[in-house]
JSON list of C-alpha atoms in Angstrom, two decimals:
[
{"chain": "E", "resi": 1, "resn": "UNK", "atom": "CA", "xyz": [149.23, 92.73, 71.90]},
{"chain": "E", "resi": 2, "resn": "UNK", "atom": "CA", "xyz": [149.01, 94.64, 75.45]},
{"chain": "E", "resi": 3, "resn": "UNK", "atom": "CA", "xyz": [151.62, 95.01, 77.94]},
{"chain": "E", "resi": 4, "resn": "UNK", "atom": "CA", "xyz": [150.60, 95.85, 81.63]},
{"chain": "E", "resi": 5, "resn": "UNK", "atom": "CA", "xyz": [153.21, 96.66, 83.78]},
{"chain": "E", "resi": 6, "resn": "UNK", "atom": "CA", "xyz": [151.68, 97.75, 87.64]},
{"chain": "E", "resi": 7, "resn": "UNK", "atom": "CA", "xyz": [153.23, 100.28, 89.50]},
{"chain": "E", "resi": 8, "resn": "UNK", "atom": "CA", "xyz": [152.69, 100.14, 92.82]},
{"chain": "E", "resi": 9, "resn": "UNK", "atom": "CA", "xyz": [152.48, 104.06, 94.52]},
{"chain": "E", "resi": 10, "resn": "UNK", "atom": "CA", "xyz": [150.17, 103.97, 97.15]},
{"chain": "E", "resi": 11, "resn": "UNK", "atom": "CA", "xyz": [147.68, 103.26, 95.04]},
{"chain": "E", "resi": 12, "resn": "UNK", "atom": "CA", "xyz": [148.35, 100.84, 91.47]},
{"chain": "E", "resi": 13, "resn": "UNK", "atom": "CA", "xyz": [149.44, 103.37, 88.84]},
{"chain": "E", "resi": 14, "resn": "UNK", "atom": "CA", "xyz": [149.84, 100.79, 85.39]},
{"chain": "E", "resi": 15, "resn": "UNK", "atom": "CA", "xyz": [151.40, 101.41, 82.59]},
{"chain": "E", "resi": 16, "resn": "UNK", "atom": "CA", "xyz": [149.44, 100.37, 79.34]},
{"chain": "E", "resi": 17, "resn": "UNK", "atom": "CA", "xyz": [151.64, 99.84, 76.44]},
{"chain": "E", "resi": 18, "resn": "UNK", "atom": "CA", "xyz": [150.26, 98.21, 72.67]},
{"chain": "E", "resi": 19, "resn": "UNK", "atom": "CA", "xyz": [152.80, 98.55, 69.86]},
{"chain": "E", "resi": 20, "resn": "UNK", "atom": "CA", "xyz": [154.85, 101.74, 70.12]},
{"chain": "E", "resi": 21, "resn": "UNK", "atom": "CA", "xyz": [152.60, 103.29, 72.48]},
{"chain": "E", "resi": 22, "resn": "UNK", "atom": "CA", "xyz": [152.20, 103.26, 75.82]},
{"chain": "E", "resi": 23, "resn": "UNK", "atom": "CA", "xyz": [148.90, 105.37, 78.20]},
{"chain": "E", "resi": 24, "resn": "UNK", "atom": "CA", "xyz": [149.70, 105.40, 82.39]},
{"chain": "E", "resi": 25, "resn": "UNK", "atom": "CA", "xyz": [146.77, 105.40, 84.47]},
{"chain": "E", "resi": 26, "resn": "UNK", "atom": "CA", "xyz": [146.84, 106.94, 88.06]},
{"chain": "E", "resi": 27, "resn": "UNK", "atom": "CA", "xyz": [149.56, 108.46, 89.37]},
{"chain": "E", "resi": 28, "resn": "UNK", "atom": "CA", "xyz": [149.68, 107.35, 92.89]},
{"chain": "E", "resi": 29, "resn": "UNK", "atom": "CA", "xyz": [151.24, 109.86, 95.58]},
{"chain": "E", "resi": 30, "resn": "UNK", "atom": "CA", "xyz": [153.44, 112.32, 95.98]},
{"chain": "E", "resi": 31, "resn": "UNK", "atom": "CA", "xyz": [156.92, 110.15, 97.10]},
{"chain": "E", "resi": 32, "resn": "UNK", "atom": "CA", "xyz": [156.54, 107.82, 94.24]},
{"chain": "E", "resi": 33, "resn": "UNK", "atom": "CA", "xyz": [157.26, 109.94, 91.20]},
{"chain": "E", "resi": 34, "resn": "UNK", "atom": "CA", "xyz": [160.51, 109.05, 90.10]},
{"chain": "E", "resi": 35, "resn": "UNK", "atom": "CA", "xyz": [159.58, 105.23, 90.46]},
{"chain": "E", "resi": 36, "resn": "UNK", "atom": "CA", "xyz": [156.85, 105.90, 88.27]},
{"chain": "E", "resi": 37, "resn": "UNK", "atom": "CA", "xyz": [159.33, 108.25, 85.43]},
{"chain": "E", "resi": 38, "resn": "UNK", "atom": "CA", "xyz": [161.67, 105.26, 85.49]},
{"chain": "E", "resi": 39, "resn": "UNK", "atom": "CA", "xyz": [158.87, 102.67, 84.48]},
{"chain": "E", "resi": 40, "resn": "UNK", "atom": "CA", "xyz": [157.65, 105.53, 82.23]},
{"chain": "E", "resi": 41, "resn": "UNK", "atom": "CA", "xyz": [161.48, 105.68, 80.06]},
{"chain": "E", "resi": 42, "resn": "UNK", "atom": "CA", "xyz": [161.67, 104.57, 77.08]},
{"chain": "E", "resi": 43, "resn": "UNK", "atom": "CA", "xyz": [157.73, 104.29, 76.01]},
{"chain": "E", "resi": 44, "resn": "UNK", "atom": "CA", "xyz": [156.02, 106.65, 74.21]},
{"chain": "E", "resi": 45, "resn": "UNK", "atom": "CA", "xyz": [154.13, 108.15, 77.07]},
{"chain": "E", "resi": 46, "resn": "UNK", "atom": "CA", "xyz": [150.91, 109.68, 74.96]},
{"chain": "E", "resi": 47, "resn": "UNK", "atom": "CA", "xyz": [148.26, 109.91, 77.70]},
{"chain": "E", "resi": 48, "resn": "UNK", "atom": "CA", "xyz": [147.55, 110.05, 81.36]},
{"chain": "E", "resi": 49, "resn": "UNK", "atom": "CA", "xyz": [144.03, 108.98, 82.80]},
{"chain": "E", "resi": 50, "resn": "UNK", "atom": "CA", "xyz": [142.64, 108.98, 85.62]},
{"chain": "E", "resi": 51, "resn": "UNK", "atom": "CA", "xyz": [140.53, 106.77, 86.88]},
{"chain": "E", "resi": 52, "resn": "UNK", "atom": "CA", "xyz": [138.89, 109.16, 89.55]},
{"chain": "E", "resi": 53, "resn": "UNK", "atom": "CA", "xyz": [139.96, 112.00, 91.55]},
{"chain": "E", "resi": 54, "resn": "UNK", "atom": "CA", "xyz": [141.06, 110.87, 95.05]},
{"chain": "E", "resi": 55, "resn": "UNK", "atom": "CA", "xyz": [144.35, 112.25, 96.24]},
{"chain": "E", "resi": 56, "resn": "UNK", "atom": "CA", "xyz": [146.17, 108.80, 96.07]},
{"chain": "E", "resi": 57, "resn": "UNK", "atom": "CA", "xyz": [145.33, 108.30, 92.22]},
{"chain": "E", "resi": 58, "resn": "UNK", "atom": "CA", "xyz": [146.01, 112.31, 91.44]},
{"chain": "E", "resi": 59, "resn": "UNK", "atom": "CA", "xyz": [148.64, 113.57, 93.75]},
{"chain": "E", "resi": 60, "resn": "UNK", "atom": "CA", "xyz": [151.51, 113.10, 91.00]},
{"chain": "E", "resi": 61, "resn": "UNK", "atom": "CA", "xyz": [149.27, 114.05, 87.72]},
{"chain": "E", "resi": 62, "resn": "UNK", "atom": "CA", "xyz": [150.59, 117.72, 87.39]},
{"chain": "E", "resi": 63, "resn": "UNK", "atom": "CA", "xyz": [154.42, 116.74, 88.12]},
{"chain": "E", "resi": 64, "resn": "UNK", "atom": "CA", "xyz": [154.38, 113.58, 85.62]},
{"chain": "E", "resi": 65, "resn": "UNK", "atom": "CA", "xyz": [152.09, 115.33, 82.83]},
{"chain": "E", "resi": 66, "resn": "UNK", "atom": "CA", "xyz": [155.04, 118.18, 82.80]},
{"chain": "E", "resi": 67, "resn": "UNK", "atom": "CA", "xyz": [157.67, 115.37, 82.65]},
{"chain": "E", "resi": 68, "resn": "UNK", "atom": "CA", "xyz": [156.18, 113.43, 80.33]},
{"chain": "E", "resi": 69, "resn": "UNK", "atom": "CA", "xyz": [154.81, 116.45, 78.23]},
{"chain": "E", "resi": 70, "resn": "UNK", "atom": "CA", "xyz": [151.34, 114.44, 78.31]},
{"chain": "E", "resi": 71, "resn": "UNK", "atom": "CA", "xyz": [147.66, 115.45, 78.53]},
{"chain": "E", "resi": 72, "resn": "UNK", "atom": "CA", "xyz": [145.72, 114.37, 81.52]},
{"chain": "E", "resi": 73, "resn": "UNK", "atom": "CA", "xyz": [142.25, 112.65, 81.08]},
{"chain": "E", "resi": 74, "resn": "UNK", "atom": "CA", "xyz": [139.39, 111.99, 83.79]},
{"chain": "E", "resi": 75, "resn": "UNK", "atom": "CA", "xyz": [135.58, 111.98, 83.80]},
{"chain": "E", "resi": 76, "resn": "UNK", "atom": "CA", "xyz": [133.90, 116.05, 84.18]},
{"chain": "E", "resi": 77, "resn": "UNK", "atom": "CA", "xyz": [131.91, 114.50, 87.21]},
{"chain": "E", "resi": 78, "resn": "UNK", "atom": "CA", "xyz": [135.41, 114.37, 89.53]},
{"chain": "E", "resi": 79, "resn": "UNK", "atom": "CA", "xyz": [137.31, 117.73, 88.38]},
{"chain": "E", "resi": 80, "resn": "UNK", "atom": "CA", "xyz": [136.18, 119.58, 91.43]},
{"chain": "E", "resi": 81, "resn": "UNK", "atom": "CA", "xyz": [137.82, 116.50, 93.73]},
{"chain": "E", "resi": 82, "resn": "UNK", "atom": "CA", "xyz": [141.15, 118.21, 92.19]},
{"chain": "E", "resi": 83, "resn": "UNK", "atom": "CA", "xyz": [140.46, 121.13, 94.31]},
{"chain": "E", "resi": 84, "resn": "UNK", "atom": "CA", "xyz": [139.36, 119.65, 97.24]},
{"chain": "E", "resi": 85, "resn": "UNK", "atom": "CA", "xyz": [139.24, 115.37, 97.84]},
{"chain": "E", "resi": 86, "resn": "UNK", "atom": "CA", "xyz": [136.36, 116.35, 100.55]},
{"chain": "E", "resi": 87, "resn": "UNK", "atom": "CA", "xyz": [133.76, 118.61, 98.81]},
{"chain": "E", "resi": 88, "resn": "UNK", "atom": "CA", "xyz": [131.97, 115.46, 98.86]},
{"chain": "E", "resi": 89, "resn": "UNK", "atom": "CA", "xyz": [130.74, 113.32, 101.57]},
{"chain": "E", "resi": 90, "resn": "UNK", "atom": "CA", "xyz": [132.85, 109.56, 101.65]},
{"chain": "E", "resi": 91, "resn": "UNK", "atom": "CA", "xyz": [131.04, 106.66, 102.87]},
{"chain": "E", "resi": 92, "resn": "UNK", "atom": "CA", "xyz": [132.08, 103.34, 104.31]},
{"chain": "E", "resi": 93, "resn": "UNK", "atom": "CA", "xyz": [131.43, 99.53, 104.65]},
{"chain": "E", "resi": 94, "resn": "UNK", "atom": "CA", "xyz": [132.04, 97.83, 107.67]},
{"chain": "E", "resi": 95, "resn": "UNK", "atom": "CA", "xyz": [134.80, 98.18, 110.17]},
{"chain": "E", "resi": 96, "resn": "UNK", "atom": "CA", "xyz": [137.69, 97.78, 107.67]},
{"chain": "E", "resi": 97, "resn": "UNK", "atom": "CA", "xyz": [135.93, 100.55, 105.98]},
{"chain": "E", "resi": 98, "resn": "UNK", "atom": "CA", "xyz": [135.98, 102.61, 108.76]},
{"chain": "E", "resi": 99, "resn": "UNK", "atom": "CA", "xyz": [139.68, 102.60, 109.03]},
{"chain": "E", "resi": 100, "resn": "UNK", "atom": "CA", "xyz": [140.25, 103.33, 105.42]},
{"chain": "E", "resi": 101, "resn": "UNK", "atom": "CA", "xyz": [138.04, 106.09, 105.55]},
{"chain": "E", "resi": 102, "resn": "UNK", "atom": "CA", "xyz": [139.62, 107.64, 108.57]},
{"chain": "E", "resi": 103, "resn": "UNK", "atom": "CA", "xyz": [143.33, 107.45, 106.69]},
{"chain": "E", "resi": 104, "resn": "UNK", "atom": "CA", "xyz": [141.82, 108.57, 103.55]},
{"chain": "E", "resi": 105, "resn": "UNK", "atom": "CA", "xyz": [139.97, 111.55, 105.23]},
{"chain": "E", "resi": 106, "resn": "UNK", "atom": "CA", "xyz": [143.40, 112.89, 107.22]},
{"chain": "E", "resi": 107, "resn": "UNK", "atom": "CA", "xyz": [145.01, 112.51, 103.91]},
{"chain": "E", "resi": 108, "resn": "UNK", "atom": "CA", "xyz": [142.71, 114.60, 102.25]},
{"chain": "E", "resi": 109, "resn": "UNK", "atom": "CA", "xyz": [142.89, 117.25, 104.70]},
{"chain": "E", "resi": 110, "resn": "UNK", "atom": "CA", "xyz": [146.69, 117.34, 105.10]},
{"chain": "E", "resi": 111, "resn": "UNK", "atom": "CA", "xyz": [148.34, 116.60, 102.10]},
{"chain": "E", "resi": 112, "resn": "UNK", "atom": "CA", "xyz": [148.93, 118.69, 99.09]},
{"chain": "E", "resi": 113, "resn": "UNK", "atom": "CA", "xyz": [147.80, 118.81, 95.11]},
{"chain": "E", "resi": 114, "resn": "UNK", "atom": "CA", "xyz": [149.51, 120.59, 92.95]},
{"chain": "E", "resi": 115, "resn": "UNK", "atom": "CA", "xyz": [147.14, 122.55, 91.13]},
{"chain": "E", "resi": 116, "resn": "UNK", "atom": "CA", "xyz": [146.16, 121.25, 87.42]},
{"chain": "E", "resi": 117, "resn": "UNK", "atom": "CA", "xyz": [143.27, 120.79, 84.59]},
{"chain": "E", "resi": 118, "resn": "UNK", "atom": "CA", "xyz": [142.50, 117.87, 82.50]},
{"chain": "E", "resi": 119, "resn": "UNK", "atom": "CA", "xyz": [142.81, 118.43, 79.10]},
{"chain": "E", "resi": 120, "resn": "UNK", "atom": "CA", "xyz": [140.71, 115.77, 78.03]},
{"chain": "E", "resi": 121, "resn": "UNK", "atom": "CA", "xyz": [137.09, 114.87, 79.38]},
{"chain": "E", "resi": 122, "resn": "UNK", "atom": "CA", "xyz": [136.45, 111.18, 79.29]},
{"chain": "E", "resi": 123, "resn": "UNK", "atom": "CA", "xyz": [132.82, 109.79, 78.91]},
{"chain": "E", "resi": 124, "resn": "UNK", "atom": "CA", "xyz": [131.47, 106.23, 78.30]},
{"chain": "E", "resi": 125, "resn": "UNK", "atom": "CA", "xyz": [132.58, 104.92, 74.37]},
{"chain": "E", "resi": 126, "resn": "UNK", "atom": "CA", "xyz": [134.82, 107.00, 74.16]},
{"chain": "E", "resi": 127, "resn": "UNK", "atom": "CA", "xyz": [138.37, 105.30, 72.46]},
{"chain": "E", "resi": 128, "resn": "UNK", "atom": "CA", "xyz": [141.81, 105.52, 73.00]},
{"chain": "E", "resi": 129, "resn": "UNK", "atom": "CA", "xyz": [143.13, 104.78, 69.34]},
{"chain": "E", "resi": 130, "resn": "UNK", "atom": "CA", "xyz": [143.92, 108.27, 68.97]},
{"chain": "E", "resi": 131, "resn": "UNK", "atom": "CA", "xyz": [146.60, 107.43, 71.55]},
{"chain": "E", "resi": 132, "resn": "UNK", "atom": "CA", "xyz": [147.39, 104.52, 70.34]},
{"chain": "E", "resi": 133, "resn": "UNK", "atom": "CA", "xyz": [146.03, 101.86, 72.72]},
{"chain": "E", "resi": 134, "resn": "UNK", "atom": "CA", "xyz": [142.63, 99.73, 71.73]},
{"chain": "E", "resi": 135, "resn": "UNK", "atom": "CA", "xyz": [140.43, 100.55, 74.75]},
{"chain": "E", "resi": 136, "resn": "UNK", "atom": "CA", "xyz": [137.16, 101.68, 75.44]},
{"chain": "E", "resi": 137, "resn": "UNK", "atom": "CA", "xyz": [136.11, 104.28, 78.52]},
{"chain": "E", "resi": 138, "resn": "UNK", "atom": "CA", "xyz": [133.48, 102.59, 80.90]},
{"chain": "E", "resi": 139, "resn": "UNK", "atom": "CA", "xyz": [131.69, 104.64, 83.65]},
{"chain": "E", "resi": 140, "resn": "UNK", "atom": "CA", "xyz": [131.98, 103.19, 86.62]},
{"chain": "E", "resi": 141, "resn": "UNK", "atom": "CA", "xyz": [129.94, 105.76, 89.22]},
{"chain": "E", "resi": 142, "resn": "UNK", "atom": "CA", "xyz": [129.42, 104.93, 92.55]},
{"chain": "E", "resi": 143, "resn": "UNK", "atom": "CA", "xyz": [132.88, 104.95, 94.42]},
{"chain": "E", "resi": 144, "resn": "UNK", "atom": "CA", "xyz": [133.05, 108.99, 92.73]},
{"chain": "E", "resi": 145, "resn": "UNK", "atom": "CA", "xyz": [130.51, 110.22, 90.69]},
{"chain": "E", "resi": 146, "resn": "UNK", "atom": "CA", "xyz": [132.83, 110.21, 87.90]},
{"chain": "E", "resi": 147, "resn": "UNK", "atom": "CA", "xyz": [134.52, 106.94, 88.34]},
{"chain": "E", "resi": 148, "resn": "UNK", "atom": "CA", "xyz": [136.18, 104.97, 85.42]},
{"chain": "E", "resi": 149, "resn": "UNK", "atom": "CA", "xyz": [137.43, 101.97, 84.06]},
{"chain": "E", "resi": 150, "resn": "UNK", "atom": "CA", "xyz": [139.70, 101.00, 80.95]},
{"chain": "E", "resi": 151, "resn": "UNK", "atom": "CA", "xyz": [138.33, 98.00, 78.97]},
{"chain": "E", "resi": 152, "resn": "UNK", "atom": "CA", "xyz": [141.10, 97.05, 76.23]},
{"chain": "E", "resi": 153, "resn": "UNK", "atom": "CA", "xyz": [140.74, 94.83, 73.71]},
{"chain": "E", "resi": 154, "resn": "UNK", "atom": "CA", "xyz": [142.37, 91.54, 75.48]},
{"chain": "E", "resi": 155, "resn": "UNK", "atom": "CA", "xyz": [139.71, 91.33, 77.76]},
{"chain": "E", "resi": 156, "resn": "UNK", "atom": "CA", "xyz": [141.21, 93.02, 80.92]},
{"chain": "E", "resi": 157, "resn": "UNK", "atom": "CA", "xyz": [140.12, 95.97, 82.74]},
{"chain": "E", "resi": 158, "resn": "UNK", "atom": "CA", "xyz": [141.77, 98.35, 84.75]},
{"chain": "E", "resi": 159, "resn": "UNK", "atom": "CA", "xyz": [138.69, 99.15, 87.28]},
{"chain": "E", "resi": 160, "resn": "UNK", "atom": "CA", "xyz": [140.20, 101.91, 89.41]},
{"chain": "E", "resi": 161, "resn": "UNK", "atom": "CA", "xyz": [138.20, 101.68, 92.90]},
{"chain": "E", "resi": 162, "resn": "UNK", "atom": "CA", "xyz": [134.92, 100.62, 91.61]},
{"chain": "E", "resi": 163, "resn": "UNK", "atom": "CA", "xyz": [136.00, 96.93, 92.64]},
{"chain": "E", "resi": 164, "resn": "UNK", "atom": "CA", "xyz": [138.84, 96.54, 95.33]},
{"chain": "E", "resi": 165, "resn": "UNK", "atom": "CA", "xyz": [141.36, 93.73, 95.98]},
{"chain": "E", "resi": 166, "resn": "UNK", "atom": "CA", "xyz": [142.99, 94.97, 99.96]},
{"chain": "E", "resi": 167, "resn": "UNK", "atom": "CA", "xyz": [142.44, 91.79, 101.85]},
{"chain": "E", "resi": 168, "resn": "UNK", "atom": "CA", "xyz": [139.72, 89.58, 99.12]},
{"chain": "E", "resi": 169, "resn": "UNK", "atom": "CA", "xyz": [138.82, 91.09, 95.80]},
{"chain": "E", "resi": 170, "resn": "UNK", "atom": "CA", "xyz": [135.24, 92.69, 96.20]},
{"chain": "E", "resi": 171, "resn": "UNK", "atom": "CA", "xyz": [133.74, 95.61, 95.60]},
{"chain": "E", "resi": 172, "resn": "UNK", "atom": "CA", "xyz": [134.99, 99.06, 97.16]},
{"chain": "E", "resi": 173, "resn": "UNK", "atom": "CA", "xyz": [134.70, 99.59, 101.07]},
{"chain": "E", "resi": 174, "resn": "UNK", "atom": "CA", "xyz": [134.46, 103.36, 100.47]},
{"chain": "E", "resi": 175, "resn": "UNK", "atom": "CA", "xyz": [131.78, 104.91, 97.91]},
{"chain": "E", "resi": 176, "resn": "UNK", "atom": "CA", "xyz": [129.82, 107.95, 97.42]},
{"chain": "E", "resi": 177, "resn": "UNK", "atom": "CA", "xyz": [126.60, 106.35, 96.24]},
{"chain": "E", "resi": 178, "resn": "UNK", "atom": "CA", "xyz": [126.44, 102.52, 97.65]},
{"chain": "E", "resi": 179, "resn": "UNK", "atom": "CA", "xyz": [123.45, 101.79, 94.87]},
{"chain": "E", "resi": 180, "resn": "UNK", "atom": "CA", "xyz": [125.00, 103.30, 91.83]},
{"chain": "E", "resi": 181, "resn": "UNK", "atom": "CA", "xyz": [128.44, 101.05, 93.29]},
{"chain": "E", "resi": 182, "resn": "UNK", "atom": "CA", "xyz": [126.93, 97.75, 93.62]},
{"chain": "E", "resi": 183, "resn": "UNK", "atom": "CA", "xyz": [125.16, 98.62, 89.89]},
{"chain": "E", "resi": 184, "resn": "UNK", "atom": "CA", "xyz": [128.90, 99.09, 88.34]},
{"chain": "E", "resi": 185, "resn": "UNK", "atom": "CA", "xyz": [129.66, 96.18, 90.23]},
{"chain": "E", "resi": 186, "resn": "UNK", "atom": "CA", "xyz": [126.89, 93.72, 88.22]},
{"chain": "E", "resi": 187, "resn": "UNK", "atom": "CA", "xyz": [127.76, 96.26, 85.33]},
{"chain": "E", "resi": 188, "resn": "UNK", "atom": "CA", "xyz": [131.27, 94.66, 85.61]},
{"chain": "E", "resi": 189, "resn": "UNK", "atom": "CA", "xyz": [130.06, 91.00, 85.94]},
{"chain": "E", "resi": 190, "resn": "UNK", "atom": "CA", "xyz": [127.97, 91.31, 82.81]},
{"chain": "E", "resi": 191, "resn": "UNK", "atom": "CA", "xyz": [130.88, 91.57, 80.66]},
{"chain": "E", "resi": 192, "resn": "UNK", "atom": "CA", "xyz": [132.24, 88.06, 81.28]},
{"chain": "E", "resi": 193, "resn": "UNK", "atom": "CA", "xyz": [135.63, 86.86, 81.32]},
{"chain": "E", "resi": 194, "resn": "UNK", "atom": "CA", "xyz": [137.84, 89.39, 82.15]},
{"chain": "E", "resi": 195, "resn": "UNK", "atom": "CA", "xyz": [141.14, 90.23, 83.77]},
{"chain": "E", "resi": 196, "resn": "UNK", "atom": "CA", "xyz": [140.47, 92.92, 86.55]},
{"chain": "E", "resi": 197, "resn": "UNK", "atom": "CA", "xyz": [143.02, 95.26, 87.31]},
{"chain": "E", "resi": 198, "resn": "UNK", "atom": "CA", "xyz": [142.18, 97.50, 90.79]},
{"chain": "E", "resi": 199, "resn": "UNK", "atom": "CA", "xyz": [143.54, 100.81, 92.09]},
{"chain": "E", "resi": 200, "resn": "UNK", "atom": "CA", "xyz": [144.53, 98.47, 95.05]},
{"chain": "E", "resi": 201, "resn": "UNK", "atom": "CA", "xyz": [145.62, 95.02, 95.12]},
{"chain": "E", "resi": 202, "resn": "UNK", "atom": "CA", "xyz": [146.47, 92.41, 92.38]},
{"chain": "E", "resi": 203, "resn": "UNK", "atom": "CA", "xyz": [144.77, 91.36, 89.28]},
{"chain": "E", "resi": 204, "resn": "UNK", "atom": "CA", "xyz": [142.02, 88.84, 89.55]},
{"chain": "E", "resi": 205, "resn": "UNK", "atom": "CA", "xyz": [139.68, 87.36, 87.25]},
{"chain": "E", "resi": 206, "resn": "UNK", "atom": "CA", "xyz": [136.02, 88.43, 86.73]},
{"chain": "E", "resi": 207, "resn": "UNK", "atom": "CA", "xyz": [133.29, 86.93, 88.58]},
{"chain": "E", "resi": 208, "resn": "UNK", "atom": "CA", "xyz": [130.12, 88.02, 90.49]},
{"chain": "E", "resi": 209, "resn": "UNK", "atom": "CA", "xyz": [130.49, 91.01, 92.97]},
{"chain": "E", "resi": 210, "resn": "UNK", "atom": "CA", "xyz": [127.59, 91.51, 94.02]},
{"chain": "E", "resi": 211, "resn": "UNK", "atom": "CA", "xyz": [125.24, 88.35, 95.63]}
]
């Protein structure tokens, strides 16, 4: 049986535990770190993912990976977001949008990652027993490139930023590739009942995202 605990860190970091073994996924920003150690004590820390490479789900990775003595894992389509959030061009949706991008872009510019490399490249199928959790790697493209989810076994889904959950529970107000977004969107409604866990906001329960 899964335990999700939610760490909130300017963006949700959770922490995914199933038996003795526990993966976290994000690692929020810098500020939050020892908030996120003290969820992290006493589990069996065997994995960090991330879900895509934006500062506020990165910012901590190379700080709590050498805590935690950890690998990192994240999709090959977001490493070069590790050296720079804005080698790619953000979009937005609407005026709410607009203001999110704006923070997200100064944040981007300004603050600072400590350098790192994933050890482990994540693609779709690939599974998480090695690390002891019962989940399944779902690409999620469209907010990044290489945006990702976490489907376990329960039927919940940690969804990153591919759906959102700030004000009402849709899908992301920032993207790279609107198209390939609303498609992960209807990906995501295709697989039925659900518990959706965002990169910001609370847990909902699937339904359609995209009319």
């Amino acid at each position: 049986m899964y335990h999700i605990v939610q760490i909130k860190a300017g963006s949700n970091c959770y922490l995914v535990s199933e038996n003795d073994s526990s993966i976290l996924v994000d690692t929020g920003l810098k500020g939050n770190e020892r908030k996120i150690l003290n969820a992290c004590k006493g589990k069996n820390i065997t994995l960090i993912v991330l879900t895509h490479g934006h500062i506020d789900h990165i910012q901590n990775a190379a700080y709590l990976a050498k805590q935690l003595q950890v690998p990192v894992a994240m999709h090959e389509k977001d490493v070069e977001l590790l050296q720079n959030n804005l080698c790619r061009v953000m979009k937005s949706n609407g005026f709410l949008g607009n203001i999110i991008r704006f923070f997200s872009v100064m944040s981007a510019k300004y603050a600072k990652i400590q350098t790192f490399k994933p050890d482990v490249m994540l693609k779709e199928g690939d599974q998480l027993l090695k690390y002891g959790i019962d989940g399944e790697i779902i690409e999620l493209p469209g907010h990044t490139q290489g945006s990702i989810g976490i489907k376990l076994r329960d039927q919940s889904l940690l969804a990153g930023d591919a759906l959102m959950n700030f004000f009402t529970p849709g899908i992301s107000l920032l993207y790279e590739d609107y198209e390939q977004m609303k498609k992960s969107a209807e990906r995501i409604s295709n697989m039925g009942r659900l518990m959706i866990y965002f990169g910001h906001g609370n847990a909902v329960e699937n339904r359609i995202w995209v009319k």
